[in-house]
Amino acid sequence: MISADDDEPLHVFDLPQLYTKPCAADILEALELLRVQPRSFGSDGPDAVKGRTVQSVGVTKYLTSIVSSALSWLESDDLREAVWDAASARLSERSGRTAMGAMSRVFTIPMSSSEDFTLTLHEPALTSDNLGMKTWVSSYLLSRRLHSLFETTPELVPATSPSVSRNKAGKTLRALELGAGTGLVGLSFAALRGSAASIHLTDLPAIVPNLSHNVSLNSELLSKTDAIVSTGVLDWSVAPEPLPAADERYDIILAADPLYSPEHPKWLAQTVGHWLSQNLDARVVVEMPLRDAYSPQRLEFRQLMGTLGLAIVDEGEEVGYDDWESADGGSLEVKCWWSVWGWSEKI
Ligand SMILES: C[S@@+](CC[C@H](N)C(=O)[O-])C[C@H]1O[C@@H](n2cnc3c(N)ncnc32)[C@H](O)[C@@H]1O
């Protein structure tokens, strides 16, 4: 048994050592302590991992020694398998997010200065390069920013009363999220706006099943607020045919962290061009990390949005923290840029 009577991090030598032939329960307890927890994206820094922690020095060697041991003193093959599986999982977690298994995460989103709500999102194990299987820092920052954007950008809240939410043309406000991933931004929007708007969360075919699953995971919250949410495939590289009619277009388009390949600026801008309402109150809200490697993409995106006739109404920068950068407690600041766009004719 590992002593739990103080808060000091343990050293790997405090864990059960194999030469003492510890029982399976004790080894499994130690392996549980070595689980790498997802960090919070919180703008005031990542949360500390709850409970007893273990210094990182020697942990990989400790785990490798368990995986390579025959564990011959344990009573059954089942116990040996359980120990090997747990030790292998702890090693994988230390190989970065792509090697981690599936998990569910809870995000807290502010509604106003006094109220918060929580969303639970499932993140499947990351296989291949399906980046939409995890939640990214700029989507967390944008979700937390939404309620204040609603205050500063009246076009995002055209309702005169919460129960009668209509835009100037007398229709219900329609919102679209592009590259929704696990759905944090779109679901936050839905929970905040309730029946004031409908939102359609979209992504590539491989991502949409988990996106839909995340909508159902939060159905209790969404039904409490009468939110109108749907999901579907929308691939930016494919132009819709025929082009959407005026009443199929959206009053608001949201996107978080959408630019990470050379084609993305062109595809994203063209998708905005196809789906954004021509109504002069229409808005696009985008947030993305200011990573040096993608500054040409950001510049191209800005230029292409300008070519479409869109201009920035409001913008800013803010700092978040990447969640998977380090297995051993290091946090990495990420500066992000948010922007709200409208038709320049009106501005
Ligand atoms: C970095 S992830 C961001 C996901 C989510 N918005 C977030 O911030 O957590 C980029 C998202 O864009 C989606 N994406 C990439 N290329 C796309 C395309 N051609 N059409 C639609 N979605 C695409 C990916 O599947 C992924 O979900």
Short mmCIF file of C-alpha atoms and ligand atoms in Angstrom, two decimals:
data_model
loop_
_atom_site.label_atom_id
_atom_site.label_comp_id
_atom_site.label_asym_id
_atom_site.label_seq_id
_atom_site.Cartn_x
_atom_site.Cartn_y
_atom_site.Cartn_z
CA MET A 1 0.00 0.00 0.00
CA ILE A 2 1.26 3.46 -0.88
CA SER A 3 1.13 5.88 2.02
CA ALA A 4 -1.35 8.69 1.35
CA ASP A 5 -0.71 10.81 4.40
CA ASP A 6 1.00 13.83 2.84
CA ASP A 7 0.91 15.93 -0.30
CA GLU A 8 4.60 15.70 -1.24
CA PRO A 9 5.19 14.09 -4.66
CA LEU A 10 6.37 10.50 -4.31
CA HIS A 11 9.66 9.26 -5.69
CA VAL A 12 9.61 6.21 -7.95
CA PHE A 13 11.42 4.31 -5.14
CA ASP A 14 8.32 4.85 -2.95
CA LEU A 15 6.35 2.66 -5.36
CA PRO A 16 6.26 -1.15 -5.00
CA GLN A 17 9.58 -2.56 -6.29
CA LEU A 18 9.46 -5.77 -8.31
CA TYR A 19 12.29 -7.47 -6.41
CA THR A 20 10.00 -7.47 -3.34
CA LYS A 21 7.39 -9.43 -5.37
CA PRO A 22 4.49 -7.06 -4.57
CA CYS A 23 0.92 -8.25 -5.03
CA ALA A 24 -1.00 -7.28 -8.17
CA ALA A 25 -3.28 -4.88 -6.26
CA ASP A 26 -0.30 -2.85 -5.03
CA ILE A 27 1.27 -2.65 -8.48
CA LEU A 28 -2.06 -1.63 -10.03
CA GLU A 29 -2.50 1.04 -7.36
CA ALA A 30 0.93 2.48 -8.24
CA LEU A 31 0.12 2.35 -11.95
CA GLU A 32 -3.08 4.28 -11.29
CA LEU A 33 -1.02 7.03 -9.62
CA LEU A 34 1.14 7.19 -12.74
CA ARG A 35 -1.84 7.86 -15.05
CA VAL A 36 -1.24 11.00 -17.12
CA GLN A 37 -4.30 13.21 -16.68
CA PRO A 38 -5.55 15.62 -19.33
CA ARG A 39 -4.75 19.19 -18.40
CA SER A 40 -7.25 21.98 -18.27
CA PHE A 41 -7.02 24.67 -20.95
CA GLY A 42 -7.83 27.28 -18.28
CA SER A 43 -6.52 30.72 -19.13
CA ASP A 44 -5.08 31.04 -15.63
CA GLY A 45 -2.84 28.04 -16.25
CA PRO A 46 -3.33 24.29 -16.33
CA ASP A 47 -4.97 22.69 -13.32
CA ALA A 48 -2.81 20.57 -11.11
CA VAL A 49 -3.41 16.85 -11.39
CA LYS A 50 -5.63 15.86 -8.48
CA GLY A 51 -4.42 13.46 -5.79
CA ARG A 52 -0.99 12.05 -5.07
CA THR A 53 1.66 12.70 -7.72
CA VAL A 54 4.94 10.97 -8.54
CA GLN A 55 8.16 12.72 -9.60
CA SER A 56 8.92 11.96 -13.23
CA VAL A 57 12.53 10.84 -12.65
CA GLY A 58 12.84 7.10 -13.29
CA VAL A 59 9.15 6.54 -14.12
CA THR A 60 9.73 5.32 -17.69
CA LYS A 61 12.35 2.84 -16.47
CA TYR A 62 9.98 1.66 -13.73
CA LEU A 63 7.18 1.09 -16.26
CA THR A 64 9.50 -0.66 -18.72
CA SER A 65 10.71 -2.99 -15.97
CA ILE A 66 7.09 -4.02 -15.28
CA VAL A 67 6.27 -4.57 -18.96
CA SER A 68 9.40 -6.70 -19.44
CA SER A 69 8.99 -8.71 -16.20
CA ALA A 70 7.47 -12.21 -16.30
CA LEU A 71 5.61 -11.32 -13.03
CA SER A 72 5.94 -15.01 -12.18
CA TRP A 73 4.92 -14.60 -8.51
CA LEU A 74 1.42 -13.35 -9.41
CA GLU A 75 -1.29 -15.98 -9.01
CA SER A 76 -2.92 -15.92 -12.44
CA ASP A 77 -2.49 -14.98 -16.10
CA ASP A 78 -5.42 -12.56 -15.73
CA LEU A 79 -3.58 -10.59 -13.04
CA ARG A 80 -0.37 -10.56 -15.08
CA GLU A 81 -2.31 -9.29 -18.15
CA ALA A 82 -3.99 -6.57 -16.09
CA VAL A 83 -0.62 -5.32 -14.79
CA TRP A 84 1.07 -5.45 -18.21
CA ASP A 85 -1.89 -3.63 -19.81
CA ALA A 86 -1.87 -0.85 -17.21
CA ALA A 87 1.92 -0.42 -17.43
CA SER A 88 1.77 -0.31 -21.26
CA ALA A 89 -1.02 2.28 -21.11
CA ARG A 90 1.07 4.48 -18.76
CA LEU A 91 4.00 4.21 -21.20
CA SER A 92 1.75 5.14 -24.14
CA GLU A 93 0.45 8.19 -22.29
CA ARG A 94 4.04 9.34 -21.97
CA SER A 95 4.44 9.08 -25.76
CA GLY A 96 2.08 12.00 -26.37
CA ARG A 97 -1.63 12.50 -27.08
CA THR A 98 -1.56 10.43 -30.26
CA ALA A 99 -0.68 7.33 -28.24
CA MET A 100 -3.38 7.89 -25.60
CA GLY A 101 -6.63 6.02 -25.34
CA ALA A 102 -10.17 7.38 -25.50
CA MET A 103 -11.39 9.67 -22.73
CA SER A 104 -14.24 11.91 -21.69
CA ARG A 105 -13.48 15.45 -20.57
CA VAL A 106 -15.56 18.06 -18.81
CA PHE A 107 -15.34 21.72 -19.83
CA THR A 108 -16.71 24.62 -17.81
CA ILE A 109 -18.07 27.50 -19.87
CA PRO A 110 -19.18 30.83 -18.35
CA MET A 111 -22.67 32.12 -19.14
CA SER A 112 -22.34 35.47 -17.45
CA SER A 113 -20.20 36.80 -14.64
CA SER A 114 -22.02 34.63 -12.12
CA GLU A 115 -23.07 31.47 -13.92
CA ASP A 116 -21.24 28.55 -15.53
CA PHE A 117 -22.32 25.37 -17.28
CA THR A 118 -20.39 22.21 -18.06
CA LEU A 119 -20.15 20.17 -21.25
CA THR A 120 -18.89 16.58 -21.37
CA LEU A 121 -17.05 15.65 -24.54
CA HIS A 122 -15.85 12.25 -25.63
CA GLU A 123 -12.44 12.20 -27.31
CA PRO A 124 -11.73 8.89 -29.05
CA ALA A 125 -8.18 7.57 -29.19
CA LEU A 126 -6.30 9.55 -31.81
CA THR A 127 -5.56 7.35 -34.78
CA SER A 128 -4.05 8.55 -38.08
CA ASP A 129 -4.28 12.31 -38.35
CA ASN A 130 -7.91 12.83 -37.37
CA LEU A 131 -7.34 16.08 -35.51
CA GLY A 132 -11.07 16.50 -34.91
CA MET A 133 -10.98 13.66 -32.35
CA LYS A 134 -9.54 15.96 -29.71
CA THR A 135 -10.52 19.37 -28.39
CA TRP A 136 -8.07 22.18 -29.16
CA VAL A 137 -7.17 25.18 -27.05
CA SER A 138 -8.61 27.90 -29.31
CA SER A 139 -12.03 26.22 -29.22
CA TYR A 140 -11.94 26.37 -25.43
CA LEU A 141 -11.00 30.07 -25.50
CA LEU A 142 -13.68 30.87 -28.09
CA SER A 143 -16.33 28.96 -26.11
CA ARG A 144 -15.45 30.99 -23.02
CA ARG A 145 -15.50 34.21 -25.06
CA LEU A 146 -18.94 33.61 -26.63
CA HIS A 147 -21.03 35.15 -23.87
CA SER A 148 -19.01 38.38 -23.95
CA LEU A 149 -19.09 38.41 -27.78
CA PHE A 150 -22.88 38.28 -27.57
CA GLU A 151 -22.73 41.47 -25.50
CA THR A 152 -20.38 43.34 -27.86
CA THR A 153 -21.72 42.04 -31.19
CA PRO A 154 -25.49 42.57 -31.31
CA GLU A 155 -25.70 40.83 -34.71
CA LEU A 156 -24.94 37.55 -32.91
CA VAL A 157 -28.04 38.13 -30.76
CA PRO A 158 -30.64 39.78 -32.94
CA ALA A 159 -33.47 38.74 -30.64
CA THR A 160 -35.45 41.44 -28.92
CA SER A 161 -36.46 38.96 -26.24
CA PRO A 162 -35.02 35.56 -25.34
CA SER A 163 -38.28 33.82 -26.13
CA VAL A 164 -38.86 35.52 -29.49
CA SER A 165 -35.55 35.23 -31.30
CA ARG A 166 -35.81 36.39 -34.83
CA ASN A 167 -33.44 38.20 -37.13
CA LYS A 168 -34.43 41.29 -39.06
CA ALA A 169 -35.92 39.24 -41.90
CA GLY A 170 -38.26 37.65 -39.36
CA LYS A 171 -36.59 34.20 -39.39
CA THR A 172 -34.95 32.22 -36.59
CA LEU A 173 -31.20 32.90 -36.40
CA ARG A 174 -29.21 30.13 -38.14
CA ALA A 175 -25.62 29.29 -37.14
CA LEU A 176 -23.10 26.90 -38.71
CA GLU A 177 -19.87 25.56 -37.20
CA LEU A 178 -17.12 24.50 -39.62
CA GLY A 179 -14.55 21.89 -38.55
CA ALA A 180 -16.42 21.41 -35.27
CA GLY A 181 -14.20 18.50 -34.10
CA THR A 182 -15.55 17.36 -30.73
CA GLY A 183 -18.13 20.17 -30.81
CA LEU A 184 -17.06 22.41 -27.91
CA VAL A 185 -17.73 25.74 -29.66
CA GLY A 186 -21.00 24.74 -31.30
CA LEU A 187 -22.37 23.07 -28.17
CA SER A 188 -21.40 26.08 -26.05
CA PHE A 189 -23.17 28.33 -28.57
CA ALA A 190 -26.23 26.06 -28.43
CA ALA A 191 -26.32 26.00 -24.62
CA LEU A 192 -25.89 29.78 -24.42
CA ARG A 193 -28.41 30.71 -27.12
CA GLY A 194 -30.99 28.05 -26.36
CA SER A 195 -33.97 28.41 -28.67
CA ALA A 196 -32.68 31.81 -29.84
CA ALA A 197 -30.79 30.12 -32.66
CA SER A 198 -30.33 26.81 -34.39
CA ILE A 199 -26.80 25.52 -34.91
CA HIS A 200 -25.52 22.95 -37.40
CA LEU A 201 -22.19 21.37 -36.33
CA THR A 202 -20.16 20.05 -39.26
CA ASP A 203 -16.90 18.28 -40.02
CA LEU A 204 -15.41 15.54 -42.21
CA PRO A 205 -17.16 12.10 -42.39
CA ALA A 206 -14.69 10.41 -39.99
CA ILE A 207 -15.33 13.03 -37.30
CA VAL A 208 -19.12 13.42 -37.44
CA PRO A 209 -20.09 10.18 -35.57
CA ASN A 210 -18.19 11.30 -32.44
CA LEU A 211 -19.55 14.83 -32.87
CA SER A 212 -23.11 13.45 -32.89
CA HIS A 213 -22.26 11.28 -29.88
CA ASN A 214 -21.12 14.42 -28.02
CA VAL A 215 -24.43 16.13 -28.81
CA SER A 216 -26.27 13.21 -27.21
CA LEU A 217 -23.89 13.16 -24.22
CA ASN A 218 -25.06 16.71 -23.44
CA SER A 219 -28.72 16.23 -24.31
CA GLU A 220 -29.92 17.01 -20.79
CA LEU A 221 -28.31 20.47 -20.79
CA LEU A 222 -29.37 21.13 -24.38
CA SER A 223 -32.98 20.18 -23.76
CA LYS A 224 -33.07 22.33 -20.61
CA THR A 225 -32.21 25.34 -22.77
CA ASP A 226 -34.36 24.22 -25.73
CA ALA A 227 -31.27 24.33 -27.95
CA ILE A 228 -31.72 23.39 -31.60
CA VAL A 229 -28.64 21.38 -32.65
CA SER A 230 -27.90 19.20 -35.66
CA THR A 231 -24.74 17.61 -37.05
CA GLY A 232 -23.61 16.68 -40.55
CA VAL A 233 -20.77 16.35 -43.01
CA LEU A 234 -19.49 19.51 -44.64
CA ASP A 235 -16.18 19.16 -46.47
CA TRP A 236 -14.68 22.57 -47.29
CA SER A 237 -12.88 21.16 -50.34
CA VAL A 238 -16.18 20.29 -52.05
CA ALA A 239 -18.30 23.12 -53.43
CA PRO A 240 -22.01 22.56 -52.77
CA GLU A 241 -24.03 21.86 -55.87
CA PRO A 242 -26.29 23.66 -56.51
CA LEU A 243 -25.05 26.63 -54.47
CA PRO A 244 -27.15 27.20 -51.34
CA ALA A 245 -30.23 29.36 -51.79
CA ALA A 246 -30.60 32.49 -49.66
CA ASP A 247 -32.76 30.72 -47.05
CA GLU A 248 -30.27 27.81 -46.74
CA ARG A 249 -27.41 30.12 -45.83
CA TYR A 250 -26.36 30.96 -42.27
CA ASP A 251 -26.46 34.20 -40.27
CA ILE A 252 -23.42 33.16 -38.21
CA ILE A 253 -20.46 30.93 -39.10
CA LEU A 254 -18.13 29.76 -36.33
CA ALA A 255 -14.73 28.05 -36.68
CA ALA A 256 -11.93 27.25 -34.23
CA ASP A 257 -8.40 26.21 -35.22
CA PRO A 258 -9.28 25.65 -38.88
CA LEU A 259 -5.97 26.44 -40.66
CA TYR A 260 -3.18 23.88 -40.69
CA SER A 261 -2.57 22.93 -44.31
CA PRO A 262 -1.73 25.02 -47.40
CA GLU A 263 -5.22 24.44 -48.92
CA HIS A 264 -7.17 25.41 -45.80
CA PRO A 265 -7.27 29.22 -46.31
CA LYS A 266 -8.71 28.82 -49.81
CA TRP A 267 -11.16 26.07 -48.85
CA LEU A 268 -12.32 27.83 -45.69
CA ALA A 269 -12.85 31.20 -47.37
CA GLN A 270 -14.70 29.58 -50.27
CA THR A 271 -16.92 27.67 -47.83
CA VAL A 272 -17.71 30.91 -46.00
CA GLY A 273 -18.54 32.46 -49.39
CA HIS A 274 -20.93 29.61 -50.20
CA TRP A 275 -22.73 29.41 -46.88
CA LEU A 276 -22.73 32.89 -45.29
CA SER A 277 -25.97 34.83 -45.67
CA GLN A 278 -25.75 37.92 -47.86
CA ASN A 279 -27.69 39.73 -45.15
CA LEU A 280 -25.55 42.66 -44.00
CA ASP A 281 -25.89 41.52 -40.35
CA ALA A 282 -24.24 38.15 -41.09
CA ARG A 283 -21.10 37.42 -39.06
CA VAL A 284 -18.16 34.99 -39.11
CA VAL A 285 -16.41 34.27 -35.80
CA VAL A 286 -13.01 32.55 -35.96
CA GLU A 287 -10.34 31.77 -33.39
CA MET A 288 -6.97 30.14 -34.06
CA PRO A 289 -3.54 29.74 -32.44
CA LEU A 290 -0.87 32.19 -33.59
CA ARG A 291 1.63 29.47 -34.49
CA ASP A 292 4.57 30.79 -36.54
CA ALA A 293 4.45 27.84 -38.92
CA TYR A 294 0.96 28.87 -40.08
CA SER A 295 1.39 32.63 -40.43
CA PRO A 296 1.30 32.39 -44.28
CA GLN A 297 -2.06 30.58 -43.98
CA ARG A 298 -3.45 33.25 -41.65
CA LEU A 299 -2.33 36.02 -43.99
CA GLU A 300 -3.85 34.25 -47.00
CA PHE A 301 -7.10 33.68 -45.09
CA ARG A 302 -7.33 37.39 -44.21
CA GLN A 303 -6.72 38.34 -47.84
CA LEU A 304 -9.28 35.87 -49.18
CA MET A 305 -11.93 36.98 -46.68
CA GLY A 306 -11.28 40.57 -47.89
CA THR A 307 -11.67 39.43 -51.50
CA LEU A 308 -15.07 37.97 -50.59
CA GLY A 309 -16.09 41.41 -49.33
CA LEU A 310 -15.70 40.68 -45.62
CA ALA A 311 -13.88 42.88 -43.12
CA ILE A 312 -12.96 42.55 -39.45
CA VAL A 313 -15.52 44.07 -37.10
CA ASP A 314 -13.70 43.16 -33.90
CA GLU A 315 -10.58 41.17 -33.06
CA GLY A 316 -8.12 40.45 -30.27
CA GLU A 317 -5.50 38.12 -28.89
CA GLU A 318 -5.61 35.96 -25.78
CA VAL A 319 -3.50 33.28 -24.17
CA GLY A 320 -4.43 29.67 -23.44
CA TYR A 321 -2.47 26.59 -22.45
CA ASP A 322 -1.99 23.49 -24.55
CA ASP A 323 -3.19 20.43 -22.74
CA TRP A 324 -0.99 17.63 -23.99
CA GLU A 325 2.42 19.17 -24.39
CA SER A 326 4.08 17.51 -21.45
CA ALA A 327 3.48 14.34 -19.51
CA ASP A 328 5.42 15.68 -16.56
CA GLY A 329 3.67 18.88 -15.62
CA GLY A 330 5.10 21.45 -18.01
CA SER A 331 2.57 23.84 -19.55
CA LEU A 332 2.92 25.55 -22.88
CA GLU A 333 1.39 28.96 -23.49
CA VAL A 334 -0.44 29.37 -26.78
CA LYS A 335 -1.33 32.83 -28.04
CA CYS A 336 -4.57 32.80 -30.02
CA TRP A 337 -6.21 35.33 -32.34
CA TRP A 338 -9.99 35.76 -32.42
CA SER A 339 -11.85 37.78 -35.02
CA VAL A 340 -15.42 38.71 -35.94
CA TRP A 341 -16.09 39.44 -39.61
CA GLY A 342 -18.98 41.16 -41.41
CA TRP A 343 -19.74 42.37 -44.93
CA SER A 344 -17.57 45.44 -45.55
CA GLU A 345 -20.41 47.14 -47.43
CA LYS A 346 -22.15 47.62 -44.09
CA ILE A 347 -19.14 48.43 -41.94
C1 LIG B 1 -7.44 21.36 -35.38
S1 LIG B 1 -9.00 20.63 -35.54
C2 LIG B 1 -10.04 21.74 -34.64
C3 LIG B 1 -11.29 21.05 -34.15
C4 LIG B 1 -12.15 21.94 -33.26
N1 LIG B 1 -12.66 23.07 -33.97
C5 LIG B 1 -11.37 22.40 -32.04
O1 LIG B 1 -10.83 23.52 -32.10
O2 LIG B 1 -11.28 21.64 -31.07
C6 LIG B 1 -9.45 21.03 -37.22
C7 LIG B 1 -10.80 20.49 -37.64
O3 LIG B 1 -11.03 20.85 -38.99
C8 LIG B 1 -11.56 19.72 -39.67
N2 LIG B 1 -11.24 19.79 -41.10
C9 LIG B 1 -10.03 19.74 -41.68
N3 LIG B 1 -10.15 19.78 -43.02
C10 LIG B 1 -11.47 19.86 -43.28
C11 LIG B 1 -12.24 19.93 -44.48
N4 LIG B 1 -11.67 19.87 -45.68
N5 LIG B 1 -13.58 20.01 -44.39
C12 LIG B 1 -14.17 20.05 -43.16
N6 LIG B 1 -13.51 19.98 -41.99
C13 LIG B 1 -12.17 19.88 -42.05
C14 LIG B 1 -10.86 18.54 -38.99
O4 LIG B 1 -11.52 17.32 -39.21
C15 LIG B 1 -10.86 18.99 -37.55
O5 LIG B 1 -12.03 18.61 -36.87
#
